[in-house]
């Protein structure tokens, strides 16, 4: 790494200040506030709060509802991550093989990326609508009576499908550029060494994509855990009732619908710890493993 | 026994570009053929067609007795060494070499045996568990060679395998590849743009230009009897001097009105020609009658030889002389031996 030397010691600090300011105001301050309020029981009408120590956390640990949501979040994250990676990889491999019109395909596949999560959710609502939804009608022909917002698992399916659909383009772009950075001659050497295309993919292409795949794995887990808020919100129409929600959505529900700010803060602290662990895992593994050059 | 036969093999890309014009030739078993030419001349395309990495537009290609036009690259029993080695970066040296064997369903012990043998031959035994990124350029080159050797192929294909090495290593590997190929008695096609590699390694050289094979011959034939001005100027460093001249239908060629050179034999053709003379065939004349005047501009010192650049009959001309020759005046007299004169058609460039 190049060492830059500043003659004036204040210059680098001045250059960093805007960034540090933003991080402090929009991350450290609210995070600190959340940690603080997770030890208090807030009055729902804002007339003060009582210190309750770790009670918010012990409540969480004992809550059957919280466990159920945690399990669903795990399942949801796994399903969204797995399917959005698998589908994107399949599309990228196919697009990589296309010689003519490759650019058009790529652009078409990337468009979805530009759609905002709530809009994607709304489109999902329309497509999966109980009476008018096109996909609902499609499922009907297979004898599956799909009831969005009523049946727990039907709603979960719709949530997963919309979240996957939204995430596939991002993964696709990364996988495709990963595939295209594999030297042509390495593929050709494999062509001479192995007659099976499937064998070549798993023995040579996929291992060389592994750094990309691992990066995407972390990104997708983060996405499924936190960024699918908009999708979930529009699909369950802020009426969680018997509908599946994820941990992040539950923070919102408990805090702003249930007015349990303390409990909600405790939940978000738990999530913060989760993100911290994910980040550490990511940096550790990314630095150490899966590096070839 | 692997002979390679091409019959009217042609390559046209979908955009209409004719990369290789129909060509036919036979490579005999155990021969090392060097395809040489400037970049874009179609030599790599031809090699890649033999490998099966490019489809053959027209014609028939066979390796041994088998027509391979539609045979998968993996089934052609060939091995290829690429310019940038194309090693699998995520595999160890041993796995790189054994990957092709594994896919042929060979037993593990047998693969290990073959890999170890090849590694010993190439001085790679200590590096079998390393990754390509932990090796030097020369070592990677050896691994690529090893990967080719363990397959015991009918045919080696080399695509500029030495271009990425430094000059010293290149000279050394040139000799090693040549002796390995002899020892293994395996037919080889070798693509390069380096005419020194072509001259030193080849049993026969195929000189290619703009999708056509200009000349096929032993290095000596190519050097001493170039069939065209292209071959004459491409092979040899410094290149052959080419001067506009004219023949008069007798035993002389005229460089200028007052400058006629005698030819070895009678030439029927009368008209403009190109006269070729290799710089190293020219002698300096120590006094005496006759000789051709030469105006010296620059002397290039190469150690073993000196290159004299100047003008002969008003055209740029280069002379190579041994280093022990004396110092130089501005005007010299040259002796252009009869048997060193090559005549080419002034339009087509073909030898007359």
Coordinates of C-alpha atoms in Angstrom, one line a residue:
Chain A
X1 CA 0.0 0.0 0.0
X2 CA 1.2 3.5 -0.8
X3 CA 1.9 5.7 2.2
X4 CA 0.8 9.2 1.7
X5 CA 2.3 11.8 3.9
X6 CA 0.5 15.1 4.6
X7 CA 2.7 18.0 5.5
X8 CA -0.2 19.6 7.5
X9 CA -1.6 17.1 10.2
X10 CA -5.0 18.9 10.2
X11 CA -5.6 18.3 6.5
X12 CA -6.4 14.5 6.7
X13 CA -8.5 15.1 9.7
X14 CA -10.5 17.8 7.9
X15 CA -11.0 15.5 4.9
X16 CA -12.4 12.8 7.2
X17 CA -14.7 15.0 9.2
X18 CA -17.7 15.0 6.9
X19 CA -17.7 11.2 6.7
X20 CA -17.2 10.8 10.5
X21 CA -20.0 13.4 11.1
X22 CA -22.4 11.4 9.0
X23 CA -21.5 8.1 10.6
X24 CA -21.8 9.7 14.1
X25 CA -25.2 11.3 13.5
X26 CA -26.9 8.6 11.5
X27 CA -25.3 5.5 13.1
X28 CA -23.5 5.9 16.4
X29 CA -26.0 8.3 18.0
X30 CA -29.1 6.3 17.2
X31 CA -27.3 3.0 18.0
X32 CA -26.2 4.4 21.4
X33 CA -29.8 5.7 21.9
X34 CA -31.2 2.2 21.1
X35 CA -28.8 0.5 23.5
X36 CA -29.7 3.0 26.2
X37 CA -33.5 2.7 25.7
X38 CA -33.3 -1.1 25.6
X39 CA -32.7 -1.0 29.4
X40 CA -35.8 1.1 30.0
X41 CA -39.5 0.6 29.9
X42 CA -41.0 3.6 28.1
X43 CA -44.3 5.1 28.8
X44 CA -46.4 4.6 25.6
X45 CA -47.5 8.2 25.7
X46 CA -44.0 9.6 26.2
X47 CA -44.4 10.7 29.8
X48 CA -41.1 9.2 31.0
X49 CA -39.4 5.9 31.4
X50 CA -38.4 3.4 34.1
X51 CA -35.1 1.6 34.3
X52 CA -35.7 -2.1 34.1
X53 CA -32.2 -3.4 33.6
X54 CA -32.1 -6.5 31.4
X55 CA -35.8 -7.2 31.6
X56 CA -36.4 -6.3 28.0
X57 CA -33.8 -8.9 27.0
X58 CA -35.0 -11.7 29.3
X59 CA -38.6 -11.0 28.0
X60 CA -37.3 -11.5 24.5
X61 CA -35.5 -14.7 25.3
X62 CA -38.7 -16.1 26.8
X63 CA -41.1 -14.9 24.2
X64 CA -42.5 -17.8 22.1
X65 CA -43.6 -15.2 19.5
X66 CA -40.0 -13.9 19.2
X67 CA -38.7 -17.4 18.7
X68 CA -41.2 -18.1 16.0
X69 CA -40.3 -14.9 14.2
X70 CA -36.6 -15.7 14.6
X71 CA -37.1 -19.2 13.1
X72 CA -39.1 -17.7 10.2
X73 CA -36.4 -15.1 9.6
X74 CA -33.8 -17.9 9.5
X75 CA -35.8 -19.9 7.0
X76 CA -36.7 -16.8 5.0
X77 CA -33.1 -15.7 4.8
X78 CA -31.9 -19.1 3.8
X79 CA -34.6 -19.4 1.1
X80 CA -34.1 -15.9 -0.3
X81 CA -30.3 -16.2 -0.3
X82 CA -30.3 -19.7 -1.8
X83 CA -32.8 -19.0 -4.6
X84 CA -31.5 -15.6 -5.6
X85 CA -27.9 -16.9 -5.8
X86 CA -28.9 -20.1 -7.6
X87 CA -31.2 -18.4 -10.2
X88 CA -28.7 -15.6 -10.8
X89 CA -25.8 -18.0 -11.3
X90 CA -27.9 -20.1 -13.7
X91 CA -28.9 -16.9 -15.7
X92 CA -25.3 -15.6 -15.7
X93 CA -23.9 -18.9 -17.0
X94 CA -26.5 -18.9 -19.7
X95 CA -26.0 -15.2 -20.6
X96 CA -22.2 -15.8 -20.6
X97 CA -22.7 -18.4 -23.3
X98 CA -24.8 -16.2 -25.5
X99 CA -22.7 -14.7 -28.3
X100 CA -25.3 -12.7 -30.2
X101 CA -27.4 -10.0 -28.5
X102 CA -25.6 -10.6 -25.2
X103 CA -25.9 -6.9 -24.3
X104 CA -29.6 -6.8 -24.8
X105 CA -30.1 -9.8 -22.5
X106 CA -27.9 -8.4 -19.9
X107 CA -29.7 -5.0 -19.9
X108 CA -33.1 -6.7 -19.7
X109 CA -32.0 -8.9 -16.8
X110 CA -30.6 -5.9 -15.0
X111 CA -33.7 -3.7 -15.2
X112 CA -35.4 -5.2 -12.2
X113 CA -32.5 -3.8 -10.1
X114 CA -33.9 -0.3 -10.7
X115 CA -37.2 -1.1 -9.0
X116 CA -37.6 0.2 -5.5
X117 CA -38.5 -2.5 -2.9
X118 CA -41.9 -1.1 -2.0
X119 CA -42.8 -0.9 -5.7
X120 CA -41.7 -4.5 -6.1
X121 CA -43.8 -5.4 -3.1
X122 CA -46.8 -3.6 -4.6
X123 CA -46.3 -5.5 -7.9
X124 CA -46.2 -8.6 -5.8
X125 CA -49.5 -7.7 -4.1
X126 CA -51.1 -7.2 -7.5
X127 CA -49.7 -10.4 -9.0
X128 CA -50.6 -12.5 -5.9
X129 CA -53.9 -10.8 -5.3
X130 CA -56.5 -13.3 -4.1
X131 CA -59.2 -12.5 -6.7
X132 CA -57.3 -10.7 -9.6
X133 CA -53.7 -11.8 -9.3
X134 CA -52.2 -13.4 -12.4
X135 CA -50.0 -15.7 -10.4
X136 CA -52.8 -16.6 -8.1
X137 CA -54.8 -17.7 -11.2
X138 CA -51.8 -19.6 -12.5
X139 CA -51.5 -21.5 -9.2
X140 CA -55.3 -22.1 -9.4
X141 CA -54.8 -24.1 -12.6
X142 CA -52.4 -26.3 -10.7
X143 CA -55.1 -26.7 -8.0
X144 CA -53.3 -24.5 -5.4
X145 CA -55.7 -22.1 -3.8
X146 CA -53.3 -19.2 -3.1
X147 CA -54.5 -16.8 -0.4
X148 CA -52.1 -13.9 0.1
X149 CA -52.4 -12.3 3.6
X150 CA -54.6 -15.0 4.9
X151 CA -52.6 -18.2 4.7
X152 CA -49.3 -18.0 6.6
X153 CA -47.2 -20.0 4.2
X154 CA -48.8 -18.6 1.1
X155 CA -47.8 -15.1 2.2
X156 CA -44.4 -16.4 3.1
X157 CA -44.1 -17.9 -0.4
X158 CA -45.1 -14.6 -2.0
X159 CA -42.6 -12.7 0.2
X160 CA -39.8 -15.0 -0.8
X161 CA -40.6 -14.9 -4.5
X162 CA -40.8 -11.1 -4.6
X163 CA -37.6 -10.7 -2.6
X164 CA -35.8 -13.2 -4.8
X165 CA -37.0 -11.6 -7.9
X166 CA -35.7 -8.2 -6.7
X167 CA -32.3 -9.5 -5.7
X168 CA -31.5 -11.7 -8.7
X169 CA -30.3 -8.8 -11.0
X170 CA -27.7 -7.7 -8.5
X171 CA -26.3 -11.2 -8.2
X172 CA -26.6 -11.7 -11.9
X173 CA -24.4 -8.7 -12.6
X174 CA -21.7 -9.8 -10.2
X175 CA -21.8 -13.4 -11.4
X176 CA -21.6 -12.4 -15.0
X177 CA -18.6 -10.1 -14.5
X178 CA -17.0 -12.8 -12.4
X179 CA -17.5 -15.3 -15.2
X180 CA -16.2 -12.9 -17.7
X181 CA -13.0 -12.3 -15.7
X182 CA -12.1 -16.0 -16.0
X183 CA -9.4 -16.1 -18.6
X184 CA -10.5 -17.6 -21.9
X185 CA -7.5 -19.8 -22.1
X186 CA -8.2 -21.4 -18.7
X187 CA -11.6 -22.4 -20.0
X188 CA -10.0 -23.7 -23.2
X189 CA -7.5 -25.7 -21.2
X190 CA -10.4 -27.2 -19.4
X191 CA -12.1 -27.9 -22.7
X192 CA -9.1 -30.0 -23.6
X193 CA -8.9 -31.7 -20.2
X194 CA -12.6 -32.5 -19.6
X195 CA -15.3 -33.4 -22.1
X196 CA -18.2 -32.9 -19.7
X197 CA -19.5 -29.3 -19.5
X198 CA -21.0 -30.0 -16.1
X199 CA -17.7 -31.3 -14.9
X200 CA -15.8 -28.3 -16.2
X201 CA -18.3 -26.0 -14.5
X202 CA -17.9 -27.5 -11.0
X203 CA -14.2 -28.3 -11.3
X204 CA -12.9 -25.1 -12.9
X205 CA -15.5 -22.3 -13.4
X206 CA -17.3 -22.5 -10.0
X207 CA -14.1 -22.5 -7.9
X208 CA -12.9 -19.5 -9.8
X209 CA -16.3 -17.8 -9.1
X210 CA -16.0 -18.7 -5.4
X211 CA -14.7 -15.3 -4.3
X212 CA -17.6 -13.6 -6.1
X213 CA -20.1 -16.2 -4.7
X214 CA -18.9 -15.7 -1.2
X215 CA -19.1 -11.9 -1.4
X216 CA -22.6 -12.3 -2.7
X217 CA -23.5 -14.7 0.0
X218 CA -22.8 -12.1 2.6
X219 CA -24.6 -9.4 0.7
X220 CA -27.6 -11.6 0.2
X221 CA -27.9 -12.6 3.8
X222 CA -27.7 -9.0 4.7
X223 CA -30.3 -8.2 2.1
X224 CA -32.8 -10.9 3.2
X225 CA -32.4 -10.0 6.8
X226 CA -32.6 -6.2 6.6
X227 CA -33.4 -4.8 3.2
X228 CA -36.6 -6.7 2.5
X229 CA -38.5 -4.5 4.9
X230 CA -40.3 -2.7 2.1
X231 CA -41.3 -5.9 0.4
X232 CA -42.7 -7.3 3.6
X233 CA -44.4 -4.1 4.6
X234 CA -46.4 -3.9 1.3
X235 CA -47.2 -7.6 1.2
X236 CA -48.5 -7.9 4.7
X237 CA -50.1 -4.4 4.5
X238 CA -48.9 -3.5 8.0
X239 CA -51.4 -6.0 9.2
X240 CA -49.0 -8.6 10.6
X241 CA -51.8 -10.6 12.3
X242 CA -51.1 -14.2 11.5
X243 CA -48.7 -13.2 8.7
X244 CA -45.1 -14.1 8.6
X245 CA -42.7 -11.3 9.5
X246 CA -38.9 -11.1 9.9
X247 CA -37.0 -9.8 12.9
X248 CA -36.4 -6.4 11.4
X249 CA -40.1 -6.0 10.6
X250 CA -41.0 -7.0 14.2
X251 CA -38.8 -4.2 15.5
X252 CA -40.9 -1.8 13.6
X253 CA -44.2 -3.4 14.6
X254 CA -43.4 -3.6 18.3
X255 CA -41.8 -0.2 18.4
X256 CA -44.2 1.9 16.3
X257 CA -47.4 -0.1 16.3
X258 CA -47.1 -1.7 19.7
X259 CA -45.4 1.4 21.2
X260 CA -43.0 -0.9 23.1
X261 CA -39.9 1.2 22.5
X262 CA -37.8 -0.6 25.1
X263 CA -38.6 -4.1 23.8
X264 CA -38.1 -2.9 20.3
X265 CA -34.8 -1.3 21.2
X266 CA -33.6 -4.6 22.7
X267 CA -34.6 -6.4 19.5
X268 CA -32.6 -3.9 17.4
X269 CA -29.6 -4.3 19.7
X270 CA -29.8 -8.1 19.1
X271 CA -29.9 -7.4 15.3
X272 CA -26.9 -5.0 15.7
X273 CA -24.9 -7.8 17.3
X274 CA -26.0 -10.1 14.5
X275 CA -24.7 -7.6 11.9
X276 CA -21.5 -7.2 13.8
X277 CA -20.9 -11.0 13.8
X278 CA -21.7 -11.2 10.1
X279 CA -19.3 -8.4 9.4
X280 CA -16.5 -10.1 11.3
X281 CA -17.1 -13.4 9.6
X282 CA -17.1 -11.7 6.3
X283 CA -13.8 -9.8 6.8
X284 CA -12.1 -12.8 8.4
X285 CA -13.1 -15.3 5.7
X286 CA -12.8 -12.9 2.8
X287 CA -9.3 -11.9 3.8
X288 CA -8.0 -15.4 4.5
X289 CA -9.8 -17.9 2.3
X290 CA -10.8 -18.0 -1.3
X291 CA -8.0 -16.0 -2.8
X292 CA -6.0 -17.2 -5.8
X293 CA -3.9 -14.4 -7.1
Chain B
X1 CA 1.8 -42.9 -35.0
X2 CA 0.2 -39.5 -35.4
X3 CA 0.2 -37.8 -38.7
X4 CA -1.8 -34.7 -39.1
X5 CA -3.5 -34.1 -42.4
X6 CA -5.4 -31.1 -43.5
X7 CA -7.3 -31.1 -46.8
X8 CA -8.5 -27.7 -48.0
X9 CA -9.2 -26.6 -44.5
X10 CA -10.7 -23.1 -44.4
X11 CA -11.9 -20.8 -41.7
X12 CA -14.4 -18.0 -42.2
X13 CA -15.7 -16.1 -39.3
X14 CA -19.4 -15.3 -39.1
X15 CA -18.6 -11.6 -39.9
X16 CA -17.2 -12.8 -43.3
X17 CA -13.5 -12.4 -42.3
X18 CA -11.5 -15.2 -43.9
X19 CA -9.0 -16.1 -41.2
X20 CA -7.5 -19.1 -43.0
X21 CA -7.7 -19.6 -46.7
X22 CA -8.1 -23.2 -47.9
X23 CA -4.9 -25.0 -47.1
X24 CA -3.6 -28.5 -47.3
X25 CA -0.6 -30.1 -45.7
X26 CA 0.6 -33.2 -43.9
X27 CA 2.6 -33.3 -40.8
X28 CA 4.6 -36.5 -40.4
X29 CA 4.9 -38.4 -37.1
X30 CA 7.5 -37.0 -34.8
X31 CA 7.9 -33.8 -36.7
X32 CA 8.0 -30.4 -35.0
X33 CA 6.3 -27.9 -37.3
X34 CA 6.6 -24.2 -36.6
X35 CA 3.8 -21.9 -37.8
X36 CA 5.3 -18.5 -38.0
X37 CA 4.0 -15.2 -39.2
X38 CA 3.0 -11.7 -38.1
X39 CA 0.1 -11.3 -35.7
X40 CA -3.2 -11.7 -37.4
X41 CA -1.9 -14.0 -40.1
X42 CA -4.1 -16.9 -39.0
X43 CA -1.4 -19.1 -37.4
X44 CA -3.2 -19.3 -34.1
X45 CA -6.5 -19.8 -35.7
X46 CA -5.1 -22.8 -37.6
X47 CA -3.6 -24.2 -34.4
X48 CA -6.9 -23.7 -32.6
X49 CA -8.7 -25.5 -35.3
X50 CA -6.4 -28.5 -34.9
X51 CA -7.1 -28.3 -31.1
X52 CA -10.9 -28.2 -31.7
X53 CA -11.2 -24.8 -30.0
X54 CA -12.3 -23.2 -33.3
X55 CA -14.8 -24.9 -35.7
X56 CA -13.6 -25.8 -39.2
X57 CA -15.6 -24.0 -41.9
X58 CA -14.7 -26.2 -44.7
X59 CA -12.3 -29.1 -45.4
X60 CA -11.2 -32.2 -43.6
X61 CA -8.8 -32.5 -40.8
X62 CA -7.4 -35.8 -39.5
X63 CA -5.1 -36.7 -36.6
X64 CA -3.8 -40.2 -37.2
X65 CA -6.4 -42.1 -39.2
X66 CA -9.3 -40.3 -37.7
X67 CA -11.2 -37.4 -39.1
X68 CA -11.5 -35.0 -36.2
X69 CA -13.7 -32.2 -37.7
X70 CA -16.5 -33.0 -35.2
X71 CA -14.5 -34.6 -32.5
X72 CA -14.6 -32.9 -29.1
X73 CA -11.2 -31.3 -28.0
X74 CA -11.0 -33.6 -25.1
X75 CA -11.3 -36.6 -27.3
X76 CA -8.6 -35.7 -29.8
X77 CA -5.8 -36.9 -27.6
X78 CA -3.9 -33.7 -28.0
X79 CA -2.3 -31.4 -25.4
X80 CA -1.9 -27.7 -25.7
X81 CA 0.4 -25.2 -24.0
X82 CA -0.9 -21.7 -24.0
X83 CA 0.9 -18.4 -24.1
X84 CA -0.2 -17.4 -20.6
X85 CA 0.0 -21.1 -19.5
X86 CA -3.7 -21.2 -18.6
X87 CA -3.1 -23.1 -15.4
X88 CA -6.0 -23.6 -13.0
X89 CA -5.3 -21.1 -10.3
X90 CA -7.2 -22.9 -7.6
X91 CA -5.5 -26.3 -8.1
X92 CA -2.1 -27.4 -6.9
X93 CA 0.6 -28.1 -9.4
X94 CA -0.1 -31.9 -9.1
X95 CA -3.8 -31.4 -9.6
X96 CA -3.2 -29.1 -12.6
X97 CA -1.2 -31.8 -14.2
X98 CA -3.5 -34.7 -13.3
X99 CA -6.8 -33.1 -14.0
X100 CA -7.0 -34.3 -17.6
X101 CA -6.1 -37.8 -16.5
X102 CA -8.6 -37.9 -13.7
X103 CA -11.3 -37.0 -16.3
X104 CA -10.3 -40.0 -18.4
X105 CA -11.0 -42.2 -15.5
X106 CA -7.4 -43.1 -14.7
X107 CA -6.7 -44.7 -11.3
X108 CA -5.4 -42.4 -8.6
X109 CA -2.1 -44.2 -8.1
X110 CA -1.4 -44.3 -11.8
X111 CA -2.1 -40.5 -12.1
X112 CA 0.3 -39.9 -9.2
X113 CA 2.9 -42.0 -10.8
X114 CA 2.7 -40.1 -14.1
X115 CA 2.6 -36.7 -12.5
X116 CA 5.7 -37.6 -10.4
X117 CA 7.5 -38.8 -13.5
X118 CA 6.7 -35.7 -15.4
X119 CA 7.6 -33.5 -12.4
X120 CA 11.0 -35.2 -12.1
X121 CA 11.6 -34.7 -15.8
X122 CA 10.8 -30.9 -15.5
X123 CA 12.5 -30.3 -12.1
X124 CA 9.1 -29.6 -10.4
X125 CA 9.2 -32.4 -7.8
X126 CA 9.5 -29.9 -4.9
X127 CA 6.6 -27.7 -6.1
X128 CA 3.8 -30.3 -6.6
X129 CA 1.8 -29.0 -3.6
X130 CA 2.1 -25.4 -4.6
X131 CA -0.4 -23.2 -6.3
X132 CA 0.5 -21.6 -9.6
X133 CA 0.4 -18.2 -8.0
X134 CA 3.4 -19.3 -5.8
X135 CA 5.5 -20.1 -8.8
X136 CA 7.8 -18.0 -11.1
X137 CA 7.0 -17.5 -14.7
X138 CA 9.5 -20.2 -15.8
X139 CA 8.1 -22.7 -13.3
X140 CA 4.5 -22.0 -14.5
X141 CA 5.7 -22.7 -18.0
X142 CA 7.1 -26.0 -16.9
X143 CA 3.8 -26.9 -15.2
X144 CA 2.0 -26.2 -18.4
X145 CA 4.5 -28.4 -20.2
X146 CA 4.0 -31.1 -17.5
X147 CA 0.3 -31.0 -18.0
X148 CA 0.8 -31.6 -21.7
X149 CA 3.3 -34.4 -21.1
X150 CA 1.3 -36.5 -18.7
X151 CA -1.5 -36.9 -21.1
X152 CA 0.9 -38.8 -23.5
X153 CA -0.9 -37.1 -26.4
X154 CA -0.6 -37.9 -30.1
X155 CA 0.0 -34.3 -30.7
X156 CA 1.5 -31.3 -28.9
X157 CA 0.1 -27.9 -29.7
X158 CA 2.1 -24.9 -28.6
X159 CA 0.6 -21.4 -28.8
X160 CA 3.5 -19.0 -28.4
X161 CA 4.5 -20.8 -25.2
X162 CA 7.7 -18.7 -24.6
X163 CA 6.5 -15.2 -25.3
X164 CA 5.9 -14.4 -21.6
X165 CA 9.4 -15.4 -20.5
X166 CA 12.5 -13.2 -20.4
X167 CA 15.1 -13.6 -23.2
X168 CA 17.5 -15.8 -21.2
X169 CA 14.8 -18.3 -20.0
X170 CA 13.4 -18.3 -23.5
X171 CA 16.6 -19.6 -25.0
X172 CA 16.9 -22.2 -22.4
X173 CA 13.2 -23.4 -22.7
X174 CA 13.6 -23.5 -26.5
X175 CA 16.2 -26.1 -26.2
X176 CA 14.3 -28.0 -23.5
X177 CA 11.1 -28.1 -25.4
X178 CA 12.9 -29.3 -28.5
X179 CA 14.7 -32.1 -26.7
X180 CA 11.6 -33.2 -24.8
X181 CA 9.7 -33.4 -28.0
X182 CA 12.4 -35.5 -29.6
X183 CA 12.7 -37.8 -26.6
X184 CA 8.9 -38.3 -26.4
X185 CA 8.7 -38.8 -30.1
X186 CA 5.5 -36.8 -30.3
X187 CA 4.3 -34.8 -33.3
X188 CA 4.1 -31.1 -32.5
X189 CA 2.7 -27.9 -33.9
X190 CA 4.3 -24.8 -32.6
X191 CA 3.0 -21.3 -33.2
X192 CA 5.3 -18.3 -32.8
X193 CA 5.9 -14.9 -34.2
X194 CA 9.5 -15.1 -33.3
X195 CA 11.6 -16.1 -36.4
X196 CA 14.5 -17.1 -34.2
X197 CA 12.3 -19.7 -32.5
X198 CA 11.1 -20.8 -35.8
X199 CA 14.6 -21.2 -37.3
X200 CA 16.1 -23.0 -34.3
X201 CA 13.3 -25.4 -33.3
X202 CA 11.5 -26.4 -36.5
X203 CA 11.9 -29.5 -38.6
X204 CA 9.8 -27.6 -41.1
X205 CA 8.6 -24.1 -41.0
X206 CA 5.2 -22.9 -42.3
X207 CA 5.4 -19.2 -43.0
X208 CA 2.0 -17.7 -42.9
X209 CA 0.8 -14.3 -44.1
X210 CA -2.8 -12.9 -44.2
X211 CA -4.4 -16.3 -43.9
X212 CA -2.3 -18.1 -46.4
X213 CA 0.6 -20.4 -46.1
X214 CA 3.4 -18.6 -48.0
X215 CA 6.0 -21.3 -47.9
X216 CA 6.6 -24.7 -46.3
X217 CA 10.2 -25.8 -45.9
X218 CA 13.1 -26.6 -43.7
X219 CA 14.7 -23.7 -41.9
X220 CA 17.5 -23.7 -44.4
X221 CA 15.2 -23.8 -47.4
X222 CA 13.2 -20.9 -46.0
X223 CA 16.3 -18.9 -45.3
X224 CA 18.2 -19.6 -48.5
X225 CA 15.3 -19.9 -50.9
X226 CA 12.5 -17.7 -49.8
X227 CA 9.6 -18.2 -52.2
X228 CA 8.3 -14.6 -51.8
X229 CA 9.4 -11.2 -50.7
X230 CA 7.2 -11.6 -47.6
X231 CA 9.2 -14.7 -46.5
X232 CA 12.4 -13.1 -47.5
X233 CA 11.8 -10.0 -45.3
X234 CA 10.1 -11.8 -42.4
X235 CA 12.7 -14.5 -41.9
X236 CA 16.2 -13.3 -41.0
X237 CA 17.4 -10.5 -38.8
X238 CA 18.2 -8.0 -40.2
X239 CA 15.8 -8.7 -43.0
X240 CA 16.8 -9.3 -46.6
X241 CA 17.4 -6.1 -48.6
X242 CA 14.8 -5.7 -51.3
X243 CA 15.6 -3.2 -54.2
X244 CA 13.6 -2.3 -57.2
X245 CA 15.5 -3.4 -60.3
X246 CA 14.9 -4.7 -63.9
X247 CA 15.9 -7.7 -65.9
X248 CA 16.5 -7.4 -69.6
X249 CA 15.9 -11.0 -70.6
X250 CA 19.5 -12.1 -70.4
X251 CA 22.0 -13.0 -67.6
X252 CA 22.0 -9.6 -65.9
X253 CA 19.9 -7.6 -63.6
X254 CA 20.0 -3.8 -63.7
X255 CA 19.8 -1.8 -60.5
X256 CA 20.4 1.4 -62.4
X257 CA 21.3 2.4 -65.9
X258 CA 25.0 2.0 -65.2
X259 CA 24.8 -0.7 -62.6
X260 CA 24.2 -4.2 -63.8
X261 CA 24.9 -7.4 -61.8
X262 CA 25.5 -10.8 -63.3
X263 CA 23.1 -13.6 -62.5
X264 CA 23.9 -17.3 -62.1
X265 CA 21.6 -18.3 -64.8
X266 CA 19.7 -16.9 -67.7
X267 CA 16.4 -15.2 -66.9
X268 CA 13.8 -15.1 -69.8
X269 CA 11.7 -12.4 -68.2
X270 CA 12.4 -8.9 -69.1
X271 CA 10.9 -6.1 -66.9
X272 CA 10.7 -4.7 -63.4
X273 CA 11.7 -7.1 -60.6
X274 CA 12.6 -6.9 -56.9
X275 CA 16.1 -7.9 -56.2
X276 CA 16.8 -9.5 -52.8
X277 CA 20.2 -9.7 -51.1
X278 CA 20.7 -10.9 -47.5
X279 CA 22.9 -8.4 -45.6
X280 CA 25.2 -11.2 -44.5
X281 CA 25.8 -12.4 -48.0
X282 CA 27.4 -9.1 -49.0
X283 CA 31.3 -8.7 -48.8
X284 CA 33.3 -5.6 -48.5
X285 CA 35.7 -5.3 -51.5
X286 CA 39.4 -4.5 -50.9
X287 CA 40.3 -2.5 -53.9
X288 CA 40.5 -4.2 -57.3
X289 CA 38.1 -3.7 -60.2
X290 CA 34.3 -3.7 -60.3
X291 CA 32.2 -3.7 -57.2
X292 CA 29.1 -1.8 -56.3
X293 CA 29.4 1.6 -54.6
X294 CA 27.7 2.0 -51.2
X295 CA 27.2 5.2 -49.3
X296 CA 27.5 4.5 -45.5
X297 CA 25.2 6.4 -43.1
X298 CA 25.2 4.5 -39.8
X299 CA 27.1 1.7 -38.2
X300 CA 25.3 -0.5 -35.7
X301 CA 27.6 -2.5 -33.4
X302 CA 26.2 -5.9 -32.4
X303 CA 29.3 -7.4 -30.9
X304 CA 29.8 -10.4 -33.1
X305 CA 28.8 -8.5 -36.2
X306 CA 28.4 -5.0 -37.4
X307 CA 25.5 -3.7 -39.4
X308 CA 26.2 -1.0 -41.9
X309 CA 23.2 1.0 -43.0
X310 CA 23.4 3.2 -46.0
X311 CA 22.4 3.7 -49.6
X312 CA 22.9 1.5 -52.7
X313 CA 21.8 2.9 -56.0
X314 CA 19.7 5.4 -54.1
X315 CA 17.9 2.8 -52.0
X316 CA 18.2 1.9 -48.3
X317 CA 20.5 -1.0 -47.9
X318 CA 22.0 -2.9 -45.0
X319 CA 25.2 -4.9 -44.9
X320 CA 26.3 -7.3 -42.1
X321 CA 30.0 -7.9 -41.7
X322 CA 32.0 -9.8 -39.1
X323 CA 33.3 -7.7 -36.3
X324 CA 37.0 -8.0 -37.2
X325 CA 36.5 -6.0 -40.4
X326 CA 38.3 -2.6 -40.5
X327 CA 36.9 0.9 -39.9
X328 CA 34.9 2.6 -42.5
X329 CA 34.9 5.5 -44.9
X330 CA 31.7 7.2 -46.1
X331 CA 31.8 5.4 -49.4
X332 CA 32.6 1.7 -49.7
X333 CA 32.7 -0.8 -52.4
X334 CA 30.6 -3.9 -52.1
X335 CA 30.9 -7.3 -53.6
X336 CA 27.5 -8.8 -54.3
X337 CA 28.0 -12.5 -55.1
X338 CA 26.0 -13.9 -58.0
X339 CA 24.5 -16.7 -55.9
X340 CA 23.3 -14.3 -53.3
X341 CA 20.9 -12.6 -55.6
X342 CA 17.2 -13.4 -55.3
X343 CA 14.8 -12.2 -57.9
X344 CA 11.1 -11.7 -57.2
X345 CA 8.1 -10.6 -59.3
X346 CA 7.7 -6.8 -58.6
X347 CA 3.9 -7.1 -58.3
X348 CA 3.1 -10.5 -56.7
X349 CA 6.4 -10.8 -54.8
X350 CA 6.7 -14.4 -55.9
X351 CA 10.2 -15.8 -56.6
X352 CA 11.2 -15.8 -60.3

